[in-house]
Short mmCIF file of C-alpha atoms and ligand atoms in Angstrom, two decimals:
data_model
loop_
_atom_site.label_atom_id
_atom_site.label_comp_id
_atom_site.label_asym_id
_atom_site.label_seq_id
_atom_site.Cartn_x
_atom_site.Cartn_y
_atom_site.Cartn_z
CA MET C 1 72.28 -6.08 -27.67
CA ASP C 2 69.95 -3.75 -25.80
CA THR C 3 70.76 -0.06 -25.83
CA ASN C 4 67.93 1.14 -23.60
CA ASN C 5 70.12 1.05 -20.53
CA GLN C 6 72.30 3.65 -22.24
CA CYS C 7 69.54 6.18 -22.83
CA MET C 8 70.78 8.66 -20.29
CA LEU C 9 74.35 8.94 -21.54
CA HIS C 10 75.49 12.42 -22.51
CA ILE C 11 78.32 12.53 -25.05
CA GLY C 12 80.18 15.61 -26.23
CA ILE C 13 81.52 15.62 -29.78
CA LEU C 14 84.15 18.19 -30.60
CA SER C 15 84.52 19.25 -34.22
CA SER C 16 87.35 21.20 -35.80
CA PRO C 17 86.35 23.94 -38.27
CA GLY C 18 85.29 23.29 -41.87
CA ILE C 19 82.38 21.60 -43.58
CA GLY C 20 84.38 18.41 -44.14
CA HIS C 21 84.81 18.09 -40.36
CA ILE C 22 81.45 19.42 -39.20
CA ILE C 23 79.45 17.03 -41.40
CA PRO C 24 81.01 13.86 -39.89
CA ALA C 25 80.56 15.25 -36.35
CA LEU C 26 76.87 15.94 -36.98
CA VAL C 27 76.39 12.58 -38.68
CA LEU C 28 77.94 10.78 -35.70
CA GLY C 29 75.82 12.85 -33.31
CA ASN C 30 72.64 12.07 -35.24
CA ARG C 31 73.40 8.37 -35.20
CA LEU C 32 74.05 8.34 -31.44
CA ALA C 33 70.91 10.35 -30.73
CA ALA C 34 68.51 8.69 -33.16
CA VAL C 35 69.57 5.05 -32.98
CA HIS C 36 71.22 4.71 -29.57
CA ASN C 37 69.15 7.17 -27.59
CA VAL C 38 72.12 9.17 -26.37
CA LYS C 39 72.01 12.85 -25.50
CA VAL C 40 74.58 14.57 -27.70
CA THR C 41 76.14 18.00 -27.57
CA VAL C 42 78.26 18.94 -30.57
CA PHE C 43 80.94 21.55 -29.87
CA VAL C 44 82.04 23.23 -33.08
CA ILE C 45 85.13 25.37 -33.35
CA THR C 46 83.92 28.00 -35.79
CA THR C 47 85.72 30.27 -38.16
CA ALA C 48 84.13 33.29 -39.77
CA ASN C 49 81.42 30.89 -40.95
CA SER C 50 80.67 30.19 -44.54
CA PRO C 51 76.92 30.32 -45.30
CA THR C 52 76.90 26.54 -45.93
CA GLU C 53 78.55 25.91 -42.58
CA ARG C 54 76.05 28.17 -40.81
CA GLN C 55 73.15 26.52 -42.60
CA LEU C 56 74.41 23.07 -41.61
CA LEU C 57 74.60 24.03 -37.95
CA GLU C 58 71.27 25.86 -37.93
CA SER C 59 69.41 22.99 -39.54
CA SER C 60 70.72 20.43 -37.06
CA ARG C 61 68.34 19.14 -34.41
CA LEU C 62 71.27 18.35 -32.14
CA ASN C 63 72.35 20.56 -29.29
CA ILE C 64 75.13 22.65 -30.87
CA VAL C 65 77.59 24.81 -28.95
CA GLN C 66 79.62 27.08 -31.18
CA ILE C 67 83.08 27.96 -29.92
CA PRO C 68 83.61 31.58 -30.98
CA PRO C 69 86.11 32.23 -33.80
CA VAL C 70 89.63 33.16 -32.78
CA ASP C 71 91.75 35.52 -34.86
CA ILE C 72 94.96 33.74 -35.84
CA SER C 73 95.84 36.02 -38.73
CA ALA C 74 99.00 37.20 -36.96
CA LEU C 75 100.26 33.61 -36.99
CA LEU C 76 99.75 33.07 -40.71
CA ASP C 77 101.66 33.99 -43.80
CA ALA C 78 101.08 33.35 -47.49
CA ASN C 79 102.74 29.92 -47.22
CA THR C 80 100.82 28.57 -44.24
CA LYS C 81 99.31 25.25 -45.30
CA PRO C 82 95.76 24.08 -44.45
CA VAL C 83 96.75 21.54 -41.77
CA THR C 84 98.90 24.11 -39.98
CA GLN C 85 96.03 26.61 -40.12
CA LEU C 86 93.62 24.07 -38.77
CA CYS C 87 95.90 23.07 -35.91
CA LEU C 88 96.59 26.72 -35.06
CA LEU C 89 92.86 27.43 -35.04
CA VAL C 90 92.13 24.52 -32.74
CA ARG C 91 95.03 25.48 -30.46
CA ALA C 92 93.90 29.09 -30.25
CA ALA C 93 90.35 27.97 -29.52
CA LEU C 94 91.37 25.71 -26.61
CA PRO C 95 90.42 28.16 -23.83
CA GLY C 96 86.99 28.54 -25.48
CA VAL C 97 86.68 24.78 -25.81
CA ARG C 98 87.57 24.28 -22.17
CA SER C 99 85.01 26.82 -20.91
CA ALA C 100 82.28 25.48 -23.21
CA LEU C 101 82.88 21.91 -22.04
CA TRP C 102 82.92 22.92 -18.38
CA ALA C 103 79.79 25.06 -18.76
CA THR C 104 77.90 22.26 -20.49
CA ASN C 105 79.14 19.75 -17.96
CA GLN C 106 77.75 21.90 -15.16
CA CYS C 107 74.28 21.94 -16.70
CA ARG C 108 74.30 18.27 -17.47
CA ARG C 109 77.24 16.03 -16.77
CA LEU C 110 79.11 14.76 -19.80
CA ASP C 111 79.90 11.04 -19.82
CA ALA C 112 82.48 11.05 -22.62
CA LEU C 113 84.24 13.32 -25.07
CA VAL C 114 84.77 12.39 -28.71
CA GLY C 115 87.18 14.68 -30.53
CA ASP C 116 87.74 14.64 -34.24
CA PHE C 117 91.10 13.95 -35.85
CA PHE C 118 92.37 17.52 -35.50
CA CYS C 119 91.11 18.00 -31.94
CA THR C 120 93.45 15.64 -30.11
CA GLU C 121 95.02 18.59 -28.29
CA ALA C 122 91.68 19.28 -26.64
CA LEU C 123 91.27 15.75 -25.30
CA PRO C 124 93.06 16.41 -21.98
CA VAL C 125 90.03 18.52 -20.98
CA ALA C 126 88.21 15.17 -20.70
CA ASP C 127 90.69 14.19 -17.97
CA GLU C 128 89.84 17.38 -16.08
CA LEU C 129 86.17 16.39 -16.33
CA ASN C 130 87.06 12.81 -15.41
CA VAL C 131 85.38 11.30 -18.46
CA PRO C 132 86.78 8.92 -21.10
CA LYS C 133 88.04 10.42 -24.35
CA PHE C 134 87.89 9.08 -27.86
CA ILE C 135 89.21 10.10 -31.26
CA TYR C 136 86.85 9.98 -34.20
CA VAL C 137 88.60 9.44 -37.53
CA PRO C 138 85.81 9.99 -40.05
CA THR C 139 87.72 7.99 -42.63
CA ASN C 140 89.39 4.60 -42.98
CA ALA C 141 91.81 2.35 -41.10
CA TRP C 142 94.60 2.46 -43.70
CA PHE C 143 94.84 6.22 -43.37
CA THR C 144 94.66 5.96 -39.56
CA ALA C 145 97.49 3.41 -39.65
CA LEU C 146 99.64 5.75 -41.73
CA THR C 147 98.94 8.61 -39.32
CA VAL C 148 99.87 6.73 -36.16
CA TYR C 149 102.89 5.12 -37.82
CA CYS C 150 104.22 8.34 -39.33
CA PRO C 151 106.30 9.24 -36.24
CA VAL C 152 108.12 5.91 -36.75
CA LEU C 153 108.58 6.51 -40.48
CA ASP C 154 109.94 9.91 -39.52
CA LYS C 155 112.80 8.21 -37.67
CA GLU C 156 113.38 5.45 -40.22
CA ILE C 157 113.22 7.21 -43.56
CA VAL C 158 115.74 9.69 -44.85
CA GLY C 159 114.67 12.27 -47.45
CA GLN C 160 111.22 13.13 -48.74
CA TYR C 161 108.60 10.36 -48.69
CA VAL C 162 107.48 11.22 -52.21
CA GLU C 163 110.99 10.52 -53.48
CA GLN C 164 111.18 7.00 -52.05
CA GLU C 165 111.44 4.22 -54.59
CA LYS C 166 109.49 1.67 -52.62
CA GLY C 167 106.09 1.88 -50.95
CA LEU C 168 106.05 3.00 -47.32
CA GLU C 169 105.78 -0.10 -45.15
CA ILE C 170 103.28 0.01 -42.31
CA PRO C 171 103.22 -3.12 -40.13
CA GLY C 172 100.36 -5.43 -41.05
CA CYS C 173 99.05 -3.08 -43.78
CA LYS C 174 99.43 -2.73 -47.50
CA PRO C 175 102.37 -0.38 -48.22
CA VAL C 176 101.42 3.19 -49.14
CA ARG C 177 102.70 4.37 -52.51
CA PRO C 178 104.97 7.39 -51.95
CA GLU C 179 102.84 9.54 -54.26
CA ASP C 180 99.71 8.60 -52.30
CA VAL C 181 100.78 10.02 -48.94
CA VAL C 182 98.51 12.49 -47.18
CA ASP C 183 99.19 16.18 -47.96
CA PRO C 184 101.23 17.04 -44.87
CA MET C 185 103.65 14.20 -45.71
CA LEU C 186 104.38 15.65 -49.14
CA ASP C 187 106.95 18.02 -47.73
CA ARG C 188 108.76 17.03 -44.56
CA ASN C 189 110.21 20.50 -44.17
CA ASP C 190 106.86 22.20 -43.90
CA GLU C 191 105.29 23.12 -40.59
CA GLN C 192 102.17 21.12 -41.42
CA TYR C 193 104.25 17.92 -41.40
CA ARG C 194 105.27 18.61 -37.80
CA GLU C 195 101.63 19.28 -36.91
CA TYR C 196 100.63 16.00 -38.53
CA LEU C 197 103.31 14.11 -36.57
CA ARG C 198 101.91 15.62 -33.41
CA VAL C 199 98.39 14.50 -34.34
CA GLY C 200 99.67 10.96 -34.96
CA GLY C 201 101.51 10.93 -31.65
CA GLY C 202 98.32 11.99 -29.83
CA PHE C 203 96.41 8.80 -30.63
CA SER C 204 97.99 6.88 -27.78
CA MET C 205 96.24 9.02 -25.17
CA ALA C 206 92.71 8.13 -26.34
CA ASP C 207 90.56 5.49 -24.64
CA GLY C 208 89.43 4.31 -28.06
CA ILE C 209 89.45 5.14 -31.75
CA LEU C 210 86.23 5.39 -33.76
CA MET C 211 86.34 5.06 -37.52
CA ASN C 212 83.75 5.57 -40.22
CA ILE C 213 84.18 2.14 -41.79
CA TRP C 214 82.74 -1.29 -41.37
CA GLU C 215 84.49 -4.64 -41.01
CA ASP C 216 84.32 -5.47 -44.76
CA VAL C 217 85.64 -2.23 -46.19
CA ASP C 218 89.18 -2.02 -44.91
CA PRO C 219 89.74 -5.33 -43.07
CA VAL C 220 93.52 -5.66 -43.40
CA SER C 221 94.40 -2.31 -41.84
CA LEU C 222 91.64 -2.63 -39.28
CA LYS C 223 93.06 -5.96 -38.13
CA ALA C 224 96.56 -4.46 -38.03
CA LEU C 225 95.43 -1.58 -35.81
CA ARG C 226 93.79 -4.05 -33.47
CA GLU C 227 96.27 -6.89 -33.46
CA ASN C 228 99.65 -5.89 -34.83
CA GLU C 229 102.02 -5.49 -31.89
CA THR C 230 103.62 -2.26 -33.16
CA LEU C 231 100.48 -0.53 -34.40
CA SER C 232 98.26 -1.45 -31.47
CA LYS C 233 100.93 -0.06 -29.14
CA LEU C 234 100.86 3.21 -31.07
CA VAL C 235 97.12 3.54 -30.44
CA GLY C 236 97.74 2.89 -26.76
CA ARG C 237 96.26 -0.63 -27.09
CA SER C 238 92.89 1.09 -27.09
CA PRO C 239 89.90 -0.53 -28.75
CA VAL C 240 89.28 0.39 -32.37
CA TYR C 241 85.58 0.75 -33.17
CA ALA C 242 84.40 0.40 -36.78
CA ILE C 243 81.04 2.17 -36.56
CA GLY C 244 80.22 3.11 -40.16
CA PRO C 245 79.28 3.80 -42.76
CA LEU C 246 77.61 6.87 -41.26
CA THR C 247 76.43 9.37 -43.86
CA ARG C 248 74.11 12.35 -44.03
CA ASN C 249 70.42 11.72 -44.15
CA ILE C 250 69.05 14.37 -46.46
CA GLU C 251 65.32 14.94 -46.88
CA GLU C 252 63.92 15.10 -50.42
CA ARG C 253 62.51 18.56 -49.70
CA ASP C 254 66.07 19.90 -49.22
CA GLY C 255 67.03 19.02 -52.77
CA ASP C 256 66.99 21.27 -55.79
CA GLY C 257 63.63 20.53 -57.46
CA MET C 258 64.91 21.37 -60.92
CA ILE C 259 67.79 18.87 -60.68
CA MET C 260 65.56 16.15 -59.30
CA GLN C 261 62.99 16.69 -62.05
CA TRP C 262 65.74 16.48 -64.67
CA LEU C 263 67.05 13.26 -63.11
CA ASP C 264 63.54 11.81 -63.06
CA LYS C 265 63.49 12.10 -66.86
CA GLN C 266 66.80 10.30 -67.47
CA PRO C 267 67.22 6.55 -67.98
CA ARG C 268 68.29 4.40 -65.06
CA GLU C 269 72.01 4.56 -64.16
CA SER C 270 72.77 6.83 -67.12
CA VAL C 271 74.03 10.01 -65.42
CA LEU C 272 77.56 10.78 -64.24
CA TYR C 273 77.63 13.05 -61.20
CA VAL C 274 80.81 15.18 -61.07
CA SER C 275 81.85 16.91 -57.87
CA PHE C 276 84.99 17.61 -55.89
CA GLY C 277 83.66 17.86 -52.35
CA SER C 278 83.02 20.90 -50.25
CA GLY C 279 85.99 22.87 -51.50
CA GLY C 280 87.91 21.07 -54.24
CA THR C 281 88.91 23.11 -57.26
CA LEU C 282 90.69 22.45 -60.56
CA SER C 283 93.06 24.56 -62.61
CA ALA C 284 91.61 26.51 -65.55
CA GLU C 285 93.26 24.12 -68.01
CA GLN C 286 91.92 21.05 -66.23
CA ILE C 287 88.40 22.50 -66.18
CA THR C 288 88.60 22.97 -69.94
CA GLU C 289 89.77 19.39 -70.53
CA LEU C 290 87.14 17.98 -68.19
CA ALA C 291 84.42 19.98 -69.92
CA TRP C 292 85.50 18.76 -73.35
CA GLY C 293 85.85 15.21 -72.09
CA LEU C 294 82.30 15.22 -70.71
CA GLU C 295 80.94 16.73 -73.89
CA LEU C 296 82.82 14.30 -76.16
CA SER C 297 81.71 11.28 -74.13
CA GLU C 298 78.11 12.10 -75.09
CA GLN C 299 77.05 10.75 -71.71
CA ARG C 300 74.64 12.52 -69.38
CA PHE C 301 76.13 14.43 -66.47
CA ILE C 302 75.52 16.74 -63.54
CA TRP C 303 78.61 18.80 -62.79
CA VAL C 304 79.04 20.93 -59.68
CA VAL C 305 81.44 23.55 -61.04
CA ARG C 306 83.66 25.96 -59.21
CA PRO C 307 85.83 28.71 -60.69
CA PRO C 308 89.43 27.64 -61.24
CA SER C 309 91.92 27.61 -58.42
CA LYS C 310 94.67 30.14 -58.19
CA ARG C 311 97.10 28.22 -55.97
CA GLY C 312 96.19 24.61 -55.47
CA PRO C 313 93.37 22.06 -55.40
CA ASP C 314 92.09 23.14 -51.98
CA ASP C 315 92.33 26.82 -52.76
CA ALA C 316 89.63 29.41 -52.07
CA PHE C 317 87.60 30.45 -55.04
CA PHE C 318 87.32 33.65 -57.01
CA THR C 319 84.31 34.79 -58.96
CA THR C 320 84.17 35.37 -62.67
CA GLY C 321 81.66 36.39 -65.33
CA GLN C 322 79.70 34.39 -67.86
CA GLY C 323 79.06 34.17 -71.59
CA ALA C 324 75.85 35.00 -73.47
CA ASP C 325 74.34 31.53 -72.92
CA GLY C 326 75.15 31.59 -69.20
CA THR C 327 78.30 29.48 -69.60
CA PRO C 328 80.70 30.64 -66.87
CA ASN C 329 83.74 32.10 -68.63
CA TYR C 330 86.04 29.46 -67.20
CA LEU C 331 84.19 26.77 -69.23
CA PRO C 332 84.69 26.40 -73.01
CA GLU C 333 82.67 28.98 -74.88
CA GLY C 334 79.16 27.79 -75.73
CA PHE C 335 79.45 24.73 -73.43
CA ASN C 336 76.02 25.31 -71.87
CA THR C 337 74.32 25.54 -75.27
CA ARG C 338 76.02 22.49 -76.73
CA THR C 339 75.39 20.30 -73.68
CA GLN C 340 71.95 21.53 -72.67
CA LYS C 341 70.33 18.22 -73.57
CA GLN C 342 73.23 16.22 -72.24
CA GLY C 343 73.78 17.57 -68.78
CA LEU C 344 73.43 20.14 -66.04
CA VAL C 345 76.04 22.54 -64.74
CA VAL C 346 75.38 23.49 -61.12
CA PRO C 347 77.42 26.30 -59.61
CA MET C 348 79.26 25.70 -56.33
CA TRP C 349 77.00 23.35 -54.32
CA THR C 350 74.10 20.94 -54.56
CA GLU C 351 72.62 18.30 -52.26
CA GLN C 352 74.94 15.52 -53.35
CA ALA C 353 73.41 12.80 -51.18
CA LEU C 354 70.09 13.15 -53.05
CA ILE C 355 71.71 12.99 -56.47
CA LEU C 356 73.66 9.85 -55.55
CA LYS C 357 70.48 8.28 -54.23
CA HIS C 358 68.58 8.87 -57.47
CA PRO C 359 68.19 5.74 -59.65
CA SER C 360 69.26 7.68 -62.78
CA THR C 361 72.75 8.26 -61.32
CA GLY C 362 75.13 5.66 -62.69
CA GLY C 363 78.59 6.95 -61.78
CA PHE C 364 80.38 9.53 -59.67
CA LEU C 365 83.50 11.38 -60.77
CA SER C 366 84.74 12.21 -57.30
CA HIS C 367 87.71 13.65 -55.47
CA CYS C 368 87.33 10.64 -53.12
CA GLY C 369 86.76 12.56 -49.90
CA TRP C 370 85.63 9.89 -47.46
CA ASN C 371 82.11 11.28 -46.99
CA SER C 372 81.60 11.31 -50.75
CA THR C 373 83.06 7.82 -51.01
CA LEU C 374 80.68 6.43 -48.41
CA GLU C 375 77.68 8.22 -49.92
CA SER C 376 78.56 6.66 -53.26
CA ILE C 377 79.00 3.14 -51.85
CA LYS C 378 75.81 3.39 -49.81
CA ASN C 379 73.93 4.14 -53.01
CA GLY C 380 75.68 1.49 -55.10
CA VAL C 381 77.33 4.08 -57.38
CA PRO C 382 80.81 3.26 -58.81
CA ILE C 383 83.46 5.96 -58.88
CA ILE C 384 85.90 7.62 -61.25
CA ALA C 385 88.59 8.44 -58.71
CA TRP C 386 90.02 11.93 -59.10
CA PRO C 387 91.89 12.57 -55.84
CA LEU C 388 92.98 16.13 -55.15
CA TYR C 389 94.12 16.73 -51.60
CA SER C 390 94.25 15.48 -48.03
CA GLU C 391 94.11 11.65 -47.76
CA GLN C 392 92.20 11.29 -51.06
CA ARG C 393 95.03 9.65 -53.01
CA GLN C 394 95.12 6.82 -50.49
CA ASN C 395 91.32 6.56 -50.61
CA ALA C 396 91.49 6.34 -54.41
CA SER C 397 93.97 3.46 -54.21
CA LEU C 398 91.78 1.64 -51.70
CA LEU C 399 88.75 2.05 -53.97
CA THR C 400 90.46 0.98 -57.18
CA GLU C 401 92.98 -1.63 -56.06
CA GLU C 402 91.44 -3.17 -52.96
CA LEU C 403 87.71 -2.82 -53.43
CA GLY C 404 87.46 -2.72 -57.23
CA VAL C 405 84.68 -0.14 -57.21
CA ALA C 406 86.54 2.65 -59.00
CA ILE C 407 88.62 3.42 -62.07
CA ARG C 408 91.09 6.27 -62.28
CA PRO C 409 93.13 8.33 -64.73
CA LYS C 410 96.58 6.95 -65.61
CA LYS C 411 98.37 9.68 -63.72
CA LEU C 412 97.35 11.48 -60.56
CA PRO C 413 95.31 14.60 -61.39
CA THR C 414 97.57 16.50 -58.98
CA LYS C 415 100.61 15.60 -61.10
CA GLY C 416 99.42 16.85 -64.45
CA ILE C 417 96.46 17.54 -66.66
CA VAL C 418 94.10 14.67 -67.49
CA GLY C 419 93.30 15.29 -71.16
CA ARG C 420 89.85 15.31 -72.78
CA GLU C 421 90.34 11.98 -74.58
CA GLU C 422 91.18 10.20 -71.33
CA VAL C 423 88.21 11.83 -69.59
CA LYS C 424 85.96 10.72 -72.43
CA THR C 425 87.26 7.12 -72.17
CA LEU C 426 86.84 7.03 -68.39
CA VAL C 427 83.26 8.31 -68.61
CA LYS C 428 82.30 5.86 -71.34
CA THR C 429 83.97 2.99 -69.48
CA MET C 430 81.98 3.86 -66.39
CA LEU C 431 78.58 4.20 -68.05
CA GLN C 432 78.78 2.02 -71.14
CA SER C 433 81.17 -0.89 -70.67
CA ASN C 434 81.23 -4.30 -69.07
CA GLU C 435 83.99 -3.07 -66.80
CA GLY C 436 81.58 -0.40 -65.55
CA LYS C 437 78.87 -3.01 -65.09
CA GLU C 438 81.19 -5.25 -63.07
CA MET C 439 82.22 -2.36 -60.89
CA ARG C 440 78.56 -1.57 -60.29
CA GLU C 441 77.95 -5.17 -59.24
CA ARG C 442 80.85 -5.01 -56.77
CA VAL C 443 79.71 -1.71 -55.31
CA VAL C 444 76.18 -3.06 -54.90
CA LYS C 445 77.59 -6.01 -52.92
CA LEU C 446 79.53 -3.56 -50.79
CA ARG C 447 76.37 -1.51 -50.28
CA MET C 448 74.59 -4.60 -49.00
CA SER C 449 77.40 -5.37 -46.59
CA ALA C 450 77.28 -1.75 -45.40
CA GLU C 451 73.53 -1.94 -44.83
CA LYS C 452 73.96 -5.13 -42.85
CA ALA C 453 76.77 -3.62 -40.75
CA ILE C 454 74.74 -0.63 -39.56
CA SER C 455 71.43 -2.37 -39.10
CA ILE C 456 70.44 -3.57 -35.62
CA GLY C 457 72.67 -6.50 -34.69
CA GLY C 458 75.18 -5.71 -37.47
CA SER C 459 78.91 -5.33 -36.78
CA SER C 460 78.97 -1.52 -36.75
CA TYR C 461 75.81 -1.31 -34.66
CA ASN C 462 77.31 -3.74 -32.17
CA SER C 463 80.59 -1.88 -32.16
CA MET C 464 78.79 1.33 -31.20
CA CYS C 465 76.93 -0.56 -28.45
CA GLU C 466 80.27 -1.84 -27.16
CA LEU C 467 81.59 1.72 -27.05
CA LEU C 468 78.49 2.89 -25.18
CA ASN C 469 78.74 -0.01 -22.74
CA THR C 470 82.34 1.02 -22.00
CA ILE C 471 81.25 4.61 -21.36
CA GLU C 472 78.34 3.42 -19.22
CA LYS C 473 80.65 1.20 -17.18
CA ARG C 474 83.09 4.03 -16.65
CA ARG C 475 80.24 6.27 -15.51
CA SER C 476 79.05 3.71 -12.99
CA GLU C 477 82.57 3.50 -11.54
CA ILE C 478 82.75 7.20 -10.76
N1 LIG M 1 78.64 18.01 -50.55
C1 LIG M 1 77.37 18.34 -50.97
N2 LIG M 1 77.26 19.11 -52.08
C2 LIG M 1 78.32 19.54 -52.81
C3 LIG M 1 79.60 19.18 -52.39
C4 LIG M 1 79.74 18.40 -51.26
O1 LIG M 1 76.37 17.97 -50.35
O2 LIG M 1 78.10 20.23 -53.80
C5 LIG M 1 78.79 17.20 -49.32
C6 LIG M 1 78.97 15.75 -49.66
O3 LIG M 1 77.72 15.11 -49.79
C7 LIG M 1 79.79 15.26 -48.49
C8 LIG M 1 80.61 16.48 -48.08
O4 LIG M 1 79.94 17.61 -48.64
O5 LIG M 1 78.94 14.89 -47.43
C9 LIG M 1 82.02 16.46 -48.62
O6 LIG M 1 82.79 15.64 -47.81
P1 LIG M 1 84.02 14.82 -48.37
O7 LIG M 1 84.61 14.08 -47.22
O8 LIG M 1 83.61 13.99 -49.49
O9 LIG M 1 85.00 15.88 -48.95
P2 LIG M 1 85.65 17.22 -48.35
O10 LIG M 1 84.67 18.29 -48.58
O11 LIG M 1 85.92 16.97 -46.89
O12 LIG M 1 86.88 17.38 -49.17
#
């Protein structure tokens, strides 16, 4: 399929605030620009930017338009949940989004608008501009199916979802375990549940849904979204494009030299990388148990640590002091000294993609955010699934039960403390056992299927071409 005829397309991508949303928008933009020769403008609804967010935007080679932050503090109280905050931010930013899109469109006509999951309310601006509009779900089809079907579940199910005895049935898909539902479904009385229902209801207005998967990774739900009578109706019978896995392309020079040098000295596939995404945090007690578990496993590790959370797993962080050997005081005393030959403790942030790419990395203890999941699969690294928030519990079930590339603690980490002995067993299973070896073999197979899907002529490459052909056709009709 030739993409040269599409070289003049101009696509706007609209990102909601937060690193976890900006990264997928930039990754999609990079793919469109670099592989499909499309001009891309990424519109980012900003908050009072975090330095990492600012750095991400500044280092991008794409054309970025920042929508100025809007003060929504008057609309928030101590109980306002993340999804409500996000939706309020996007809603308050709509006038800014509209003027930015119009202004850009005047300089160079846009041919399509792709909004992320939380930006569906902004999609009607595409109608004003007379261009097609798409929703980009930077995660998988099973989660998308749950989202679009939730308004139906809302009518059918009485009481809280988490209290149901049976899995939640979604037509054509594997049922979702009640405890695995996405955060806003945990409490049907909370405002963020109503916001989530609204997001799900908005899918039918899109001209197509893009997802960061490929045909082999989530085939059952993908088929259901495309072919099941009920589900396909809920997505407005629009095409569903599996265009992934799209992940960040980090240059070696951006990595932390000290970490890379340390990894260079370790045996192949011997290091467990431990990280909970851009903002995941653990309780003080869980940090202690994890630290002891890592130490007792006697396996090598790199751990991106954050101070303990005060409220919940997606809480903001607070700063604390450190002991004489540099051990932060929320880790067991003397941890740094005792583990200095065994592992590295990295505060707050590191270039994850480079660590996962390194041949010494043999496992990833991850919160199962979808970007992290894809980065792990693309590098053939099996996962210890430690879901914390958002749709991560569902991702963890997909990885362990459907794809067989992950193991997980017996109980959900959000439902209680995972003790040091269990952590130790999980780590040793991952790095030292046949089970770990088999998982690695499965994830390597999946990596190969991912590589095939995004290479020229592969299913995801072709799917993107199909999308661009649709946009091109629509442009020629105007
Ligand atoms: N990330 C990173 N360094 C860190 C933590 C996270 O580079 O120390 C990147 C990671 O590579 C991924 C993204 O941040 O691309 C996290 O996205 P994910 O969907 O996994 O989780 P979220 O942050 O949205 O919960």
